[in-house]
Tab-separated table of C-alpha atoms in Angstrom:
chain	number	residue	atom	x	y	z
A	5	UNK	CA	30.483	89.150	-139.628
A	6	UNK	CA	33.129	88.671	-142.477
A	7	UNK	CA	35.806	88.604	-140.001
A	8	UNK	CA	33.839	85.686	-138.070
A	9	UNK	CA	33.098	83.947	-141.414
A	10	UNK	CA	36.928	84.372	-142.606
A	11	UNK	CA	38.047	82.941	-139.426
A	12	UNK	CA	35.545	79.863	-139.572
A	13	UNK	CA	36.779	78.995	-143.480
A	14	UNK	CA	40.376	79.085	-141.951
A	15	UNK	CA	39.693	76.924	-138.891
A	16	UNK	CA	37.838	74.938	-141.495
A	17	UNK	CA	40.742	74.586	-143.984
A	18	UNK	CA	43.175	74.118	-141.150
A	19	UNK	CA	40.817	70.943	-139.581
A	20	UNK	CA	40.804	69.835	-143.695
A	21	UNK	CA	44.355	69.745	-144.094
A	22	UNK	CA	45.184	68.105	-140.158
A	23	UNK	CA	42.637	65.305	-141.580
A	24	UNK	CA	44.324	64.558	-145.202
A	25	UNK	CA	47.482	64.502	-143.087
A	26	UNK	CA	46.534	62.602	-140.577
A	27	UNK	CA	45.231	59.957	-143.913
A	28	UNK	CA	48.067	59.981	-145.262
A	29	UNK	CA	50.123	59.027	-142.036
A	30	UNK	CA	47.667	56.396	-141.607
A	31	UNK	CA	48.124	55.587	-145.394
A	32	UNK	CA	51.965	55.429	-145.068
A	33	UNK	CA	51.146	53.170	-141.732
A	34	UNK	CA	49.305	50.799	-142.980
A	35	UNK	CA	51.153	50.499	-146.185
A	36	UNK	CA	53.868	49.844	-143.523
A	37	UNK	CA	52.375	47.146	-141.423
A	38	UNK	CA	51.347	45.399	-144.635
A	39	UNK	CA	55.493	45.289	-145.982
A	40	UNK	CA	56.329	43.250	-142.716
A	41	UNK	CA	52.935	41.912	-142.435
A	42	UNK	CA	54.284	38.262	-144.475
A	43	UNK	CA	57.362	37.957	-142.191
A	44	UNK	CA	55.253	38.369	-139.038
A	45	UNK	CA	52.581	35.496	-140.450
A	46	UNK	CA	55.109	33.116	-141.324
A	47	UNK	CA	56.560	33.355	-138.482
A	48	UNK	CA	53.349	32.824	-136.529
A	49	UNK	CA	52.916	29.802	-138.290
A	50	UNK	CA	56.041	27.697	-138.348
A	51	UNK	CA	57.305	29.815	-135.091
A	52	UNK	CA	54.921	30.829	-132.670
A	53	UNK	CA	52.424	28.387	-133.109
A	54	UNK	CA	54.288	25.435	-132.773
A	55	UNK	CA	56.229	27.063	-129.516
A	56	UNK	CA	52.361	27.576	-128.207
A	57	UNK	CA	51.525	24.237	-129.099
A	58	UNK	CA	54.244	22.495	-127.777
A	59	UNK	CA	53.668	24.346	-124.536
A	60	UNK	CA	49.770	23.055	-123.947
A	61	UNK	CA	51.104	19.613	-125.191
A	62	UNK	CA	53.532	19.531	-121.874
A	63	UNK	CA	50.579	19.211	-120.052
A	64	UNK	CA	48.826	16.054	-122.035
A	65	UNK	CA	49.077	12.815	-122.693
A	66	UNK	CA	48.887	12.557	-126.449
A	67	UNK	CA	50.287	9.460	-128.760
A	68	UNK	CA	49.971	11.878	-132.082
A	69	UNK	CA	46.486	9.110	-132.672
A	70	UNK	CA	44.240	9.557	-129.692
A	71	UNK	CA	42.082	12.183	-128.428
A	72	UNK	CA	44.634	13.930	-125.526
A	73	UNK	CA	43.760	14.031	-122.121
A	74	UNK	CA	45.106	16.178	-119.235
A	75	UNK	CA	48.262	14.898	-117.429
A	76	UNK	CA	49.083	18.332	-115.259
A	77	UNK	CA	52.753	17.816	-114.629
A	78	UNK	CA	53.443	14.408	-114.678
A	79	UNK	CA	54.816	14.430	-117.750
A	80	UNK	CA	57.475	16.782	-116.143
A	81	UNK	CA	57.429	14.040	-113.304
A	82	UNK	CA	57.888	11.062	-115.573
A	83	UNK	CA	61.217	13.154	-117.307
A	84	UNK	CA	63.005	14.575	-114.347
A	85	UNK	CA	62.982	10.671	-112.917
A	86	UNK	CA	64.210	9.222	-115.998
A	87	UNK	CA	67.869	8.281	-115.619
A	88	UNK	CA	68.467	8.247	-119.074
A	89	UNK	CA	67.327	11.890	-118.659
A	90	UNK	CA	69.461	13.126	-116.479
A	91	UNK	CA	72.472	10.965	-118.470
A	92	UNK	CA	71.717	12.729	-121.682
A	93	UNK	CA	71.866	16.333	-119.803
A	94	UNK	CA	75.468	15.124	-118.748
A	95	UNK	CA	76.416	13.490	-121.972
A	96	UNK	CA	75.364	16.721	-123.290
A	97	UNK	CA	77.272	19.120	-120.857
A	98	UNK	CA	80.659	17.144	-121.642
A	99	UNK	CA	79.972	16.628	-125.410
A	100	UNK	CA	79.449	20.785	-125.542
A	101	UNK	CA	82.435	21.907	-123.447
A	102	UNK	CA	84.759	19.789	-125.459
A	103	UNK	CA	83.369	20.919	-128.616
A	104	UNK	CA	82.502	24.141	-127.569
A	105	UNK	CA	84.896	25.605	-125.077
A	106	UNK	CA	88.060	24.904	-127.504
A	107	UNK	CA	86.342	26.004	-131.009
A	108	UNK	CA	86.125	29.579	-129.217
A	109	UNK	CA	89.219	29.726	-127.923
A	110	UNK	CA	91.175	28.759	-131.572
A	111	UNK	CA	88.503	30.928	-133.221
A	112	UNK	CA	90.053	33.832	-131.698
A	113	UNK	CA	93.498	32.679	-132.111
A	114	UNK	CA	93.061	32.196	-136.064
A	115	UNK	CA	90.720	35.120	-136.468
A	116	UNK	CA	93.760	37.129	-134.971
A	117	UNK	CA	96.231	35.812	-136.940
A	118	UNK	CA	94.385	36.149	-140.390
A	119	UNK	CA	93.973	39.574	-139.386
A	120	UNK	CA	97.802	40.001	-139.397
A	121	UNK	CA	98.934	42.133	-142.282
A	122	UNK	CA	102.372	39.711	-143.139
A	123	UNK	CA	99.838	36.833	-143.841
A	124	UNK	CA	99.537	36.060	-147.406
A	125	UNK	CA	96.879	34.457	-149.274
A	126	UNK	CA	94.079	35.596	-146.964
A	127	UNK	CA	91.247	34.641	-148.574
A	128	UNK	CA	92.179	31.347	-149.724
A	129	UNK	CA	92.416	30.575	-145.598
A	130	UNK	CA	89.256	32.175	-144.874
A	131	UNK	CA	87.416	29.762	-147.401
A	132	UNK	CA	89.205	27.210	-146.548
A	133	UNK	CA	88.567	27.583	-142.800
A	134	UNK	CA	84.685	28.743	-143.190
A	135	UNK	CA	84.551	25.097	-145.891
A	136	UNK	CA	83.277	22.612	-143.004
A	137	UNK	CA	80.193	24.793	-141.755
A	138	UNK	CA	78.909	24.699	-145.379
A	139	UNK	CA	79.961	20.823	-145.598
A	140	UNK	CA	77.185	18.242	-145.844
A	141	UNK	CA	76.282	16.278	-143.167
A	142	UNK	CA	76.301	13.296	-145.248
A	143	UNK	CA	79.952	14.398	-145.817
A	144	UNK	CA	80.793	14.782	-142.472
A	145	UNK	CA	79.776	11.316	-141.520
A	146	UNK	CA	81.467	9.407	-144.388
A	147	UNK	CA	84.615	11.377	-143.249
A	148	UNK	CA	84.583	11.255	-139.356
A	149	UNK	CA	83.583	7.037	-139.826
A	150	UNK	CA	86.588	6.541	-141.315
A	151	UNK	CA	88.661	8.988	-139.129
A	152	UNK	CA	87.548	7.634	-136.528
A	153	UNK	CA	86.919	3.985	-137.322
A	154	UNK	CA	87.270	0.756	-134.990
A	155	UNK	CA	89.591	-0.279	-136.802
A	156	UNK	CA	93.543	0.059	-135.582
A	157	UNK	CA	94.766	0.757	-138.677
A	158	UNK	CA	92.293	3.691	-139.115
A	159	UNK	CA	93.848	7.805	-139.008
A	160	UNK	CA	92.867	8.453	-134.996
A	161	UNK	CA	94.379	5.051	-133.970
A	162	UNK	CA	97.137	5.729	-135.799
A	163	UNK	CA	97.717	9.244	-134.285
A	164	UNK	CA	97.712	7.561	-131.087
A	165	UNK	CA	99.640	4.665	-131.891
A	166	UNK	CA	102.282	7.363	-132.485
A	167	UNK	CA	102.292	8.698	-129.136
A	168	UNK	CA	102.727	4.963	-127.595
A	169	UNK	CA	99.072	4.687	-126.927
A	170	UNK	CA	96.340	1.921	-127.635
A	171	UNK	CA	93.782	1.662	-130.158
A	172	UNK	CA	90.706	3.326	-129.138
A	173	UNK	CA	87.261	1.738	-130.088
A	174	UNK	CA	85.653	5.049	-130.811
A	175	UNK	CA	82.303	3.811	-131.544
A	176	UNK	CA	81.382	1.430	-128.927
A	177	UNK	CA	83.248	3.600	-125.542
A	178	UNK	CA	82.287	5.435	-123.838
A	179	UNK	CA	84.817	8.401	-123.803
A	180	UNK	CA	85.708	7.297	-127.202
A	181	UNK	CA	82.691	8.264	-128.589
A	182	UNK	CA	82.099	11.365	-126.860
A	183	UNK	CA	85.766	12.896	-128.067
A	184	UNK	CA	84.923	11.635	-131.367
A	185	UNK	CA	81.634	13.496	-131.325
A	186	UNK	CA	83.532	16.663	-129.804
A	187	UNK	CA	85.844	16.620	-132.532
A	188	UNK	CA	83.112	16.852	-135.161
A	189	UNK	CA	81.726	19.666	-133.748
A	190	UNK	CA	84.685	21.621	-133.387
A	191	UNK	CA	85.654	20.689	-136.830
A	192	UNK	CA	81.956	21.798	-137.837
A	193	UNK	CA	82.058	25.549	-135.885
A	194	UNK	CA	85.355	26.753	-135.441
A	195	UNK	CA	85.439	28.322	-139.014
A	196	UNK	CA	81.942	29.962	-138.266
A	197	UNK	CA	83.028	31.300	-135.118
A	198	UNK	CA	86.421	32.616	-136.623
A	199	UNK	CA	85.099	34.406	-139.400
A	200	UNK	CA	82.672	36.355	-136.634
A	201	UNK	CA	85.751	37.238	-134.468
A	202	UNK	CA	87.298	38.329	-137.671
A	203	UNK	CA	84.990	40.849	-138.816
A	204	UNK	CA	84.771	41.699	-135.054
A	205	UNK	CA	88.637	42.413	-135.291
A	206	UNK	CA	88.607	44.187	-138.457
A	207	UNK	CA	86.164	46.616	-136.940
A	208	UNK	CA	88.739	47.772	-134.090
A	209	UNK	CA	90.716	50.486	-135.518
A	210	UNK	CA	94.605	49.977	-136.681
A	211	UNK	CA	95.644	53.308	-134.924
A	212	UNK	CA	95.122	51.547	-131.510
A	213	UNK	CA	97.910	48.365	-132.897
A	214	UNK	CA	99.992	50.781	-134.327
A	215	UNK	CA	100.262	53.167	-130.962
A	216	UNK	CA	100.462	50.399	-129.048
A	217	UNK	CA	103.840	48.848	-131.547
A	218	UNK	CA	105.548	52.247	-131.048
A	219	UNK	CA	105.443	51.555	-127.509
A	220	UNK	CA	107.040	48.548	-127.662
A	221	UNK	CA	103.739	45.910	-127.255
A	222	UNK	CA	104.004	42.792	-128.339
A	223	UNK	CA	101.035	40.722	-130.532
A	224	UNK	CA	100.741	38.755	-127.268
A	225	UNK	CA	100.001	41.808	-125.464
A	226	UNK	CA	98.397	43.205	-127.931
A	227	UNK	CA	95.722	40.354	-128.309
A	228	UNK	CA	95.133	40.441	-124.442
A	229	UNK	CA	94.724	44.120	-123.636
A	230	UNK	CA	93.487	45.280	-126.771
A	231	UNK	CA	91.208	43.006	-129.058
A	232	UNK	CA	89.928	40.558	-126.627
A	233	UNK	CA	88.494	43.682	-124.516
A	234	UNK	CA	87.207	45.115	-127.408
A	235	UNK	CA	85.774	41.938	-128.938
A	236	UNK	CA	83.393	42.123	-126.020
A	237	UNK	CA	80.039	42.228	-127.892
A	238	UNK	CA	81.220	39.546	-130.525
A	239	UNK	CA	82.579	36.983	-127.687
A	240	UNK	CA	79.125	37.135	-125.808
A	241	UNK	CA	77.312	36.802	-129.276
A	242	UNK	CA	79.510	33.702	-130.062
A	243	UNK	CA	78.983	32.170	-126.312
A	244	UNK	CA	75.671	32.783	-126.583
A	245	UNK	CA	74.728	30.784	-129.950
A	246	UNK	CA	77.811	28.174	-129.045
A	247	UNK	CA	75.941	27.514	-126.040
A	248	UNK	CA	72.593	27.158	-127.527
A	249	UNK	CA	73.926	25.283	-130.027
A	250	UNK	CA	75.913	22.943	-127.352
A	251	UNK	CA	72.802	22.404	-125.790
A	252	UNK	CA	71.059	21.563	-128.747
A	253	UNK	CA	73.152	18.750	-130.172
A	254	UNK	CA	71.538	16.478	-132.620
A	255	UNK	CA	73.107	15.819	-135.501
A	256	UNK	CA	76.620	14.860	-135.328
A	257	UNK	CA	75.622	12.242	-132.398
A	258	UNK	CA	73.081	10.652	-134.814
A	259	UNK	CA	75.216	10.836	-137.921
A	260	UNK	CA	78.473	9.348	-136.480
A	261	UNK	CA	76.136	6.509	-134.381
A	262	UNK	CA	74.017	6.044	-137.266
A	263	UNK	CA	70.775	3.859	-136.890
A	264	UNK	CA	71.833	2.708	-133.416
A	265	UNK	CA	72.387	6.414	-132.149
A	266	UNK	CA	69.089	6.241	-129.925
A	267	UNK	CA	69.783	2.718	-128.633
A	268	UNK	CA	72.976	3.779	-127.206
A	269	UNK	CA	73.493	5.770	-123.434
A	270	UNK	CA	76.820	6.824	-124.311
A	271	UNK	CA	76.130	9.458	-126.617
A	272	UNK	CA	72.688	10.505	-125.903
A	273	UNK	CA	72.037	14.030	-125.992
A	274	UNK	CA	68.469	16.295	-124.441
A	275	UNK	CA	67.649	16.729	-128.248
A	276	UNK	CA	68.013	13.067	-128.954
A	277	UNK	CA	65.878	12.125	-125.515
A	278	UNK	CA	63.297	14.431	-126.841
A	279	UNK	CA	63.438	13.252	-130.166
A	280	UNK	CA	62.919	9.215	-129.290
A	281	UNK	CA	59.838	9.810	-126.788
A	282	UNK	CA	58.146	11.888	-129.319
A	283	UNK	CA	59.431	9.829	-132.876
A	284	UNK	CA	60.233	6.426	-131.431
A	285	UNK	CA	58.065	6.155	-128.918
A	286	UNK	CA	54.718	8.230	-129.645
A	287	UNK	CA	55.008	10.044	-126.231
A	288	UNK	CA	54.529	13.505	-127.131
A	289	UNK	CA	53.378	15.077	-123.799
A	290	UNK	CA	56.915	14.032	-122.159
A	291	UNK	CA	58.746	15.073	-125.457
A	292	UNK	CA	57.025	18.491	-125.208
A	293	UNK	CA	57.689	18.688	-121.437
A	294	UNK	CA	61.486	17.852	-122.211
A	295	UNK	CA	61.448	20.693	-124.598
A	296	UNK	CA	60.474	23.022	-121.700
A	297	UNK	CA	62.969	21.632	-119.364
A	298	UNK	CA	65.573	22.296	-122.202
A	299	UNK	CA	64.741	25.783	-122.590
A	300	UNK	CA	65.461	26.726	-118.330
A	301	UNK	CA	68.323	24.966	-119.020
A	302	UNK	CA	69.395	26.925	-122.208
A	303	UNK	CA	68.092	30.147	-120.573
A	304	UNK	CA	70.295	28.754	-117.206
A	305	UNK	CA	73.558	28.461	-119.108
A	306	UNK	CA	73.325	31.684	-121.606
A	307	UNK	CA	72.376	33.868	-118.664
A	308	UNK	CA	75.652	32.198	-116.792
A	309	UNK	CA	78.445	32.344	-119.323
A	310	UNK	CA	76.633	35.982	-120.309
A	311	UNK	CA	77.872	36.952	-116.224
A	312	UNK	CA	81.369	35.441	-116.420
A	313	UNK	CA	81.847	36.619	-120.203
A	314	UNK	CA	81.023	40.169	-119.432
A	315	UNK	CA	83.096	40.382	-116.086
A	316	UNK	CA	86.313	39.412	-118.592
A	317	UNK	CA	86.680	42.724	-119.871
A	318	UNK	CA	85.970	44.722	-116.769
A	319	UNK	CA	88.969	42.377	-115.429
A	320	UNK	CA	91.290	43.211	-118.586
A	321	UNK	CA	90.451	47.773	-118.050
A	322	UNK	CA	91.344	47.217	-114.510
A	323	UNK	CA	94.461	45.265	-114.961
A	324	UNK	CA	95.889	47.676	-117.627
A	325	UNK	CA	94.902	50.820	-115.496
């Protein structure tokens, strides 16, 4: 009997202390939850539910005013046979690969040669590189009118003048304004994207330069076969956001143009498209389906330069083996 009631207080104690710490875990859970719990809500707010939103919207015809009614996919009709659509997906295309395509390349070309140790003043470059990202836009426009102004006396024409070539109306071509455009944004992201490859440089370790100097590499070779391979991850997380951000272009096309940015073929962009039906023109339902075409697109061209990005090192091992 006292052996049966000695073994029935343990099991009881034992059940006792699994429950207070089975509370407490639960305490410590909740208390968890409830840390992360405001970064979750805002998000929900000014994230997922406008995503959500915008989503059902595709699908009606809504002037921000009237009660919306169901359209199915004609919104998506109206859009994919809009030539102006299809021109701002190529204006687009171009304006990114010459903005985009040349900011990465120079990005790692500086990053690697502010990495060098003979370079003085290092930090003074670095700032002064990383200066236009943090530039106001406002800035950027009252510099890039006058760079590239109509005008043949202005910096641009000049340049060209130099080289035996005509003045260029940059704001009223059609080329013209796309290079000008292309410019900006290179001049924008360049000193974001170097400072990225830099810190992915800095991570590699020096023993791997300074084996490869005893054996008689040169930087060239050195900056093929051994930090561009192992700048892997940092090259596909630059592609990645240069291409989303290519594909997103908005602001430099509206700030060089000014108020006749949205009146003009030449340099309209997906963003801009999407921005006049829903702003200018009260169509939200083909605004919201443009936003859903823009996303395949986005998701198209990431998953694309993620394939050809990631076969580049693969190329670089099997050419050194």
């Amino acid at each position: 009997m006292q052996t049966a009631a000695k073994e029935s207080k343990t099991g009881t104690g034992q059940m006792t202390g699994t429950k207070k710490r089975l509370s407490e875990s639960k305490k410590d859970m909740i208390s968890g939850y409830l840390y992360i719990a405001p970064f979750f809500i805002i998000f929900a707010i000014i994230g997922l539910y406008p995503a959500l939103f915008s989503l059902y919207l595709a699908f009606q015809k809504w002037n921000g005013l009237s009660p919306m009614t169901f359209a199915g996919l004609n919104n998506f009709k109206i859009v994919l046979e809009d030539p102006l659509f299809w021109k701002s997906v190529y204006n687009t295309i171009v304006m990114g690969l010459l903005g985009t395509a040349p900011q990465l390349i120079i990005g790692i070309i500086l990053a690697f040669l502010l990495n060098l140790t003979f370079i003085r003043f290092k930090n003074f470059f670095r700032v002064t590189i990383f200066m236009p990202y943090i530039t106001s836009m406002v800035a950027v426009a009252l510099i890039f009118s006058v760079l590239f102004s109509n005008h043949e006396t202005s910096l641009a024409n000049y340049v060209l003048g130099l080289f035996g070539f005509d003045p260029v109306n940059w704001g009223a071509s059609e080329w013209g304004t796309k290079i000008a455009i292309s410019i900006m944004v290179f001049w924008r992201w360049v000193g974001y994207n170097t400072i990225i490859f830099l810190a992915g440089i800095q991570s590699i370790p020096n023993d791997l330069y300074e084996a490869a100097t005893i054996d008689g590499a040169s930087k060239t070779q050195q900056l093929f076969y051994i930090t561009l391979p192992l700048l892997k991850p940092f090259i596909l997380l630059t592609v990645f956001f240069s291409t989303v951000g290519a594909l997103q272009l908005f602001s430099e096309p509206t700030v060089f143009l000014g108020a006749g940015a949205f009146s003009r073929d030449e340099a309209m962009t997906i963003v801009m498209y999407l921005y006049r039906d829903a702003f200018k023109l009260q169509s939200f339902g083909t605004a919201s389906a443009t936003a859903i075409i823009l996303l395949v697109i986005i998701a198209a061209f990431a998953t694309i330069n993620t394939m050809l990005t990631s076969g580049y090192g693969r190329g670089k091992r099997r050419a050194a083996k």
